[in-house]
mmCIF file of C-alpha atoms in Angstrom:
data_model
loop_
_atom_site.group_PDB
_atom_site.id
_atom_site.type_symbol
_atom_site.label_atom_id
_atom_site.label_comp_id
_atom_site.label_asym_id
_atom_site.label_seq_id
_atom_site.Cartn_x
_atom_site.Cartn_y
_atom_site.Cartn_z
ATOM 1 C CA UNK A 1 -154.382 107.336 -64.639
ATOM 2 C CA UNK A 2 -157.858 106.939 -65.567
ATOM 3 C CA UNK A 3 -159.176 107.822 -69.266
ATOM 4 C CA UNK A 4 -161.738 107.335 -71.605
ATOM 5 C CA UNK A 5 -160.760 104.425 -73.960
ATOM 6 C CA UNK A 6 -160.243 105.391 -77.593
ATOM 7 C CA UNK A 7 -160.370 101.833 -78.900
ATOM 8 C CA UNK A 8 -161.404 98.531 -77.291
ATOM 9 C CA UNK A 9 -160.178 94.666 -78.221
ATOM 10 C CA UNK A 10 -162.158 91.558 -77.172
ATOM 11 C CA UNK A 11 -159.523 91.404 -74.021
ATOM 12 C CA UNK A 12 -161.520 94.226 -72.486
ATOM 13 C CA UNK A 13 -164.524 92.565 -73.158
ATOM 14 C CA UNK A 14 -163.523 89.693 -70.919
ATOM 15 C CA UNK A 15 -162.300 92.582 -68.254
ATOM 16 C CA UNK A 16 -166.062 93.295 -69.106
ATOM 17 C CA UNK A 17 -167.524 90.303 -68.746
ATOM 18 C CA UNK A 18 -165.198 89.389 -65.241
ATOM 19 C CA UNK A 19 -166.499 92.926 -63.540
ATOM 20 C CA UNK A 20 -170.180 91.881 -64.351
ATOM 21 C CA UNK A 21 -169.884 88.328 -63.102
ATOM 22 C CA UNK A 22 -168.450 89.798 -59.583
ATOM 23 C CA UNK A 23 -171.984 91.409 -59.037
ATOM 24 C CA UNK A 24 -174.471 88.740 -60.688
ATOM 25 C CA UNK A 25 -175.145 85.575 -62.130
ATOM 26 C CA UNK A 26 -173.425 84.879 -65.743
ATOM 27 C CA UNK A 27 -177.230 83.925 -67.014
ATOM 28 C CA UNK A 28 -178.006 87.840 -67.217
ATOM 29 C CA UNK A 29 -174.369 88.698 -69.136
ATOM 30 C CA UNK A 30 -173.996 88.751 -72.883
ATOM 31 C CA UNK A 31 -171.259 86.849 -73.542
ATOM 32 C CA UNK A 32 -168.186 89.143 -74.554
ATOM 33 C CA UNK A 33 -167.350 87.720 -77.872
ATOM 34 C CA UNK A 34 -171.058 89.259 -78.195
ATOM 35 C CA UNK A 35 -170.455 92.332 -76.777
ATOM 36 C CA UNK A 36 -166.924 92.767 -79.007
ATOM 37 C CA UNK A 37 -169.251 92.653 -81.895
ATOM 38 C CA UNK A 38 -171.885 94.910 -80.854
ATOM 39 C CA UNK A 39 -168.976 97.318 -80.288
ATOM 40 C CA UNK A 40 -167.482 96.711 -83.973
ATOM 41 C CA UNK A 41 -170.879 97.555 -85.485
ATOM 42 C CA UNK A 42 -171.428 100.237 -83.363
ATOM 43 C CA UNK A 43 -168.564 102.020 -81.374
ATOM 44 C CA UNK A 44 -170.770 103.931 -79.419
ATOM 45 C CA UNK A 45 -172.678 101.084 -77.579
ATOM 46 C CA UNK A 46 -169.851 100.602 -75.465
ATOM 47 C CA UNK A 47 -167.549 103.046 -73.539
ATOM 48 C CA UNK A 48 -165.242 102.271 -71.231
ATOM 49 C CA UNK A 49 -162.767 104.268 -68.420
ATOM 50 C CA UNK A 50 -159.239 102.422 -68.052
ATOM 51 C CA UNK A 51 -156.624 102.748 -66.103
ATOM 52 C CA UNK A 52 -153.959 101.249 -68.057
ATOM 53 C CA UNK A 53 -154.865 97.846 -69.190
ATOM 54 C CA UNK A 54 -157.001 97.808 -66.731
ATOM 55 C CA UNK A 55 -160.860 98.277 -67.245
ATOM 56 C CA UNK A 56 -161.658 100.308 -64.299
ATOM 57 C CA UNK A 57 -165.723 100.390 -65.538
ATOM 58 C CA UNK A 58 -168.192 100.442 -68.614
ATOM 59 C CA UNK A 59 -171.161 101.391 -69.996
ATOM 60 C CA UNK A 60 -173.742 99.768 -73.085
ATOM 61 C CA UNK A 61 -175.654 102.541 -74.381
ATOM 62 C CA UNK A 62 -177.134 102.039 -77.799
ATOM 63 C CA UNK A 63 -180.714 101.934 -79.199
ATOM 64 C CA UNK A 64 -182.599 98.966 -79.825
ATOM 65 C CA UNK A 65 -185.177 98.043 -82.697
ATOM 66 C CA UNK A 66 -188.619 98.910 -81.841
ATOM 67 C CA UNK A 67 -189.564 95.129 -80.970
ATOM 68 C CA UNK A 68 -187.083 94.861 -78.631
ATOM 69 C CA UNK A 69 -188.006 97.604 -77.059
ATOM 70 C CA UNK A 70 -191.609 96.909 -76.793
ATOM 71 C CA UNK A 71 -190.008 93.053 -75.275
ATOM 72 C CA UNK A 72 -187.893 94.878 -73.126
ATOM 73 C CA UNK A 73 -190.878 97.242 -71.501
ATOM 74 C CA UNK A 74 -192.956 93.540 -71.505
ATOM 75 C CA UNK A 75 -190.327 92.288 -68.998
ATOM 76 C CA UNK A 76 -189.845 89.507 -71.652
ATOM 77 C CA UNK A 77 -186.527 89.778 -73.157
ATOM 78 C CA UNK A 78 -183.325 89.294 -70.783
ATOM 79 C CA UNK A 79 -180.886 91.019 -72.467
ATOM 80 C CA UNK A 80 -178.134 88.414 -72.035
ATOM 81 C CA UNK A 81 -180.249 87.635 -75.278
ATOM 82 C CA UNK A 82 -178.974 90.440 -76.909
ATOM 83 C CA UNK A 83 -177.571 89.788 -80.297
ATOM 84 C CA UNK A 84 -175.996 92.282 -82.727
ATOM 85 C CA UNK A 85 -179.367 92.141 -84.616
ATOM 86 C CA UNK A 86 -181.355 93.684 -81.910
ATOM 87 C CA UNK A 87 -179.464 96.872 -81.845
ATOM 88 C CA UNK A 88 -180.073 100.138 -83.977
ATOM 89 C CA UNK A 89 -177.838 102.160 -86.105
ATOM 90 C CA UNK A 90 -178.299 105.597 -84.366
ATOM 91 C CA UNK A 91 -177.247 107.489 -87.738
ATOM 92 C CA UNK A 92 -179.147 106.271 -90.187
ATOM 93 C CA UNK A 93 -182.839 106.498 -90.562
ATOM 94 C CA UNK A 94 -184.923 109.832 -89.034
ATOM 95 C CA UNK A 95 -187.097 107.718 -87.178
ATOM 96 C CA UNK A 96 -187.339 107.506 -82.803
ATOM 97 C CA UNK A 97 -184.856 105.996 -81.434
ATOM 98 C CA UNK A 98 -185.949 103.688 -78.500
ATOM 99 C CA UNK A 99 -182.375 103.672 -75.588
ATOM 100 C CA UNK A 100 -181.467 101.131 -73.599
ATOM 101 C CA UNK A 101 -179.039 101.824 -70.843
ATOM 102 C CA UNK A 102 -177.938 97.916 -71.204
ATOM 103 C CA UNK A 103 -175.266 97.909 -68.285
ATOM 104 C CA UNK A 104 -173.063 100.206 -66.121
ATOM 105 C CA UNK A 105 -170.759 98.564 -63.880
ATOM 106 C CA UNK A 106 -167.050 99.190 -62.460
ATOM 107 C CA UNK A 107 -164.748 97.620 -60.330
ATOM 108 C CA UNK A 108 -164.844 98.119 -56.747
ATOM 109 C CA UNK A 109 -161.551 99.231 -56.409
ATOM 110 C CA UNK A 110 -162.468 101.617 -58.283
ATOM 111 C CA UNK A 111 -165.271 102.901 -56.133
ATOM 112 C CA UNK A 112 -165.579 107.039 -55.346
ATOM 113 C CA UNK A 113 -163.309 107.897 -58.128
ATOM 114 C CA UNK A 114 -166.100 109.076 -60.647
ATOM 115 C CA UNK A 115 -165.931 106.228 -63.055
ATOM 116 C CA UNK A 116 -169.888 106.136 -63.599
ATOM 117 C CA UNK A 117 -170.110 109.477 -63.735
ATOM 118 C CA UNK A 118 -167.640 110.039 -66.721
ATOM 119 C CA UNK A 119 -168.825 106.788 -68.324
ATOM 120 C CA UNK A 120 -172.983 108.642 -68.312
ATOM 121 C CA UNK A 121 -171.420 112.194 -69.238
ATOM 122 C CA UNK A 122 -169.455 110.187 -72.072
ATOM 123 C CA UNK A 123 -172.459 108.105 -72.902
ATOM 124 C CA UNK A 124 -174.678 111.738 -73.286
ATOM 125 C CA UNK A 125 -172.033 113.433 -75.337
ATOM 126 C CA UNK A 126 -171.732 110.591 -77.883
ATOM 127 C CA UNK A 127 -175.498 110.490 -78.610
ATOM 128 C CA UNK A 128 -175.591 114.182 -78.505
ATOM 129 C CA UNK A 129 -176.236 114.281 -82.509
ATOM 130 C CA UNK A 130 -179.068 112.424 -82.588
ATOM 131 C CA UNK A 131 -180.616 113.127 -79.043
ATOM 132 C CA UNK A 132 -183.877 114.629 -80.215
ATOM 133 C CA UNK A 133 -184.634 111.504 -81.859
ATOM 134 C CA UNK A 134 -183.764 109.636 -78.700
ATOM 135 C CA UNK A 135 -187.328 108.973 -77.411
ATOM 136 C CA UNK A 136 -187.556 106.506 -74.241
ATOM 137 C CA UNK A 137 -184.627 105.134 -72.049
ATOM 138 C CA UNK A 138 -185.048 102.066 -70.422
ATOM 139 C CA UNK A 139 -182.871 99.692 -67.877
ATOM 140 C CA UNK A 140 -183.231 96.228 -66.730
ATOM 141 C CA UNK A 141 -182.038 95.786 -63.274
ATOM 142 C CA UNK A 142 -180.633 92.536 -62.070
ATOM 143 C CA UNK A 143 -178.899 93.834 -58.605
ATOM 144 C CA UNK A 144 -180.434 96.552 -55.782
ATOM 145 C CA UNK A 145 -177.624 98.625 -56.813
ATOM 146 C CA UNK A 146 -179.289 99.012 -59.875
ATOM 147 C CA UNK A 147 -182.655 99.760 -58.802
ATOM 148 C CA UNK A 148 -181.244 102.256 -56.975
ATOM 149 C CA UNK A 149 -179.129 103.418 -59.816
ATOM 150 C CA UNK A 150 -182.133 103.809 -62.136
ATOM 151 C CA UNK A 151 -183.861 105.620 -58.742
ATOM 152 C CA UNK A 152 -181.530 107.973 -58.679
ATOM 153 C CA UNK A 153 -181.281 109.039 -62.156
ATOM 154 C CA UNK A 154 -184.701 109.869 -62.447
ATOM 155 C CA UNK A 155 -186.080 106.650 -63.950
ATOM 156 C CA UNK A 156 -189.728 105.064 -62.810
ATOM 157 C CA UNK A 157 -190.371 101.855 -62.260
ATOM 158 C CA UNK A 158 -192.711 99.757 -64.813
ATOM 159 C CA UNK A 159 -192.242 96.326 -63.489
ATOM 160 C CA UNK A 160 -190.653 93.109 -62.290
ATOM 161 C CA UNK A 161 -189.573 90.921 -65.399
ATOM 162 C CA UNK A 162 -190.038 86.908 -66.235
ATOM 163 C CA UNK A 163 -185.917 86.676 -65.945
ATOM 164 C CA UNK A 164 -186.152 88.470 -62.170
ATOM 165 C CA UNK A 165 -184.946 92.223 -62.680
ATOM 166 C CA UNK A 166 -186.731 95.494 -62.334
ATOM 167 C CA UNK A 167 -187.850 97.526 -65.855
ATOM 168 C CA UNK A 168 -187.632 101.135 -65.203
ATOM 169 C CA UNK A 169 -188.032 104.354 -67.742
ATOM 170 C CA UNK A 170 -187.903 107.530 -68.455
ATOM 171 C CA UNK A 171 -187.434 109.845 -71.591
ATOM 172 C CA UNK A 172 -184.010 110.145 -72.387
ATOM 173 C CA UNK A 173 -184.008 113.927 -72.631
ATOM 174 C CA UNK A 174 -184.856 113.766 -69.130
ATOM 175 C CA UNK A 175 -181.995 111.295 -68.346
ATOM 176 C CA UNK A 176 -179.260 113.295 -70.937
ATOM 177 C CA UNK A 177 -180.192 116.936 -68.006
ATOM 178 C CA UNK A 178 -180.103 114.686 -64.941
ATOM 179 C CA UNK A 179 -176.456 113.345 -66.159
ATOM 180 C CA UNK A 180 -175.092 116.942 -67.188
ATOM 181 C CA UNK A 181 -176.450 118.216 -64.343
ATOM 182 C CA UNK A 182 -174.336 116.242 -62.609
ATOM 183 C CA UNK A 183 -176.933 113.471 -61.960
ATOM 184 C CA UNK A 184 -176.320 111.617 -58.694
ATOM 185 C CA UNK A 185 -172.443 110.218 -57.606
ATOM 186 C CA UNK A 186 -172.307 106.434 -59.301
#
């Protein structure tokens, strides 16, 4: 039975890391020991749906430091750059906080049973506190599938980036209504 996980080890992260590579190239993957301590810093940049053991899909949601940001927007930073460092603490401070919809993959057996969906409703509902300082949204798409992803869900396209991938946008109050209003099927 699928469910939200309420606590993720560095096992998932290599379920994680295994459900990325089957779509693209390991040079545009953070490398899960990374991940696993994003996550331990800050529970809410990753969510996950499992069935079991098994990671059926995830997402990385978090804000990112202004520079990165502004590096992301450039086209200039490949997140499989992304260290611990980079991210923001979303409860501390009372400053914008700049999004970054990092990654949101499943596996395809998985496929049709509403796995990206829940993962974006989850992702909403954890920033929900601190959503009116949640100022941009960006993604960085490696794969077609996530162009159209980013289509779909109401982000515009900025640019192609010096790693290959597509930068796309949008405010993330825009983004939070498009996923409660149920958004488009992932």
């Amino acid at each position: 039975m699928l469910s939200l996980a309420q606590s993720l080890t560095l096992s998932d992260f290599h379920q994680m890391y295994a459900i990325e590579r089957a779509y693209y190239d390991p040079g545009y993957i953070t490398p899960p020991q990374e991940a696993f301590r994003w996550y331990q810093a800050y529970p809410l940049s990753t969510l996950a749906v499992k069935d079991g053991e098994t990671v059926a899909g995830f997402l990385n949601l978090f804000p990112v430091r202004q520079e990165v940001f502004a590096r992301l927007l450039e086209g200039t930073f490949n997140d499989q750059e992304m260290e611990l460092c980079h991210l923001a603490d979303p409860f501390s401070g009372t400053g914008p906080l700049p999004m970054f919809l990092c990654c949101i993959a499943r596996r395809p057996d998985y496929q049709g049973q509403g796995v990206g969906e829940r993962l974006l409703q989850a992702g909403v509902e954890a920033y929900r506190a601190v959503a009116h300082r949640c100022g941009p949204i960006i993604t960085d798409n490696v794969t077609e599938a996530g162009r159209r992803f980013s289509q779909r869900y109401g982000f515009a396209f900025q640019r192609e980036s010096d790693h290959g991938s597509s930068i796309y946008m949008q405010p993330y109050a825009a983004f939070a209504r498009r996923v409660e209003g149920g958004g488009s099927p992932v």
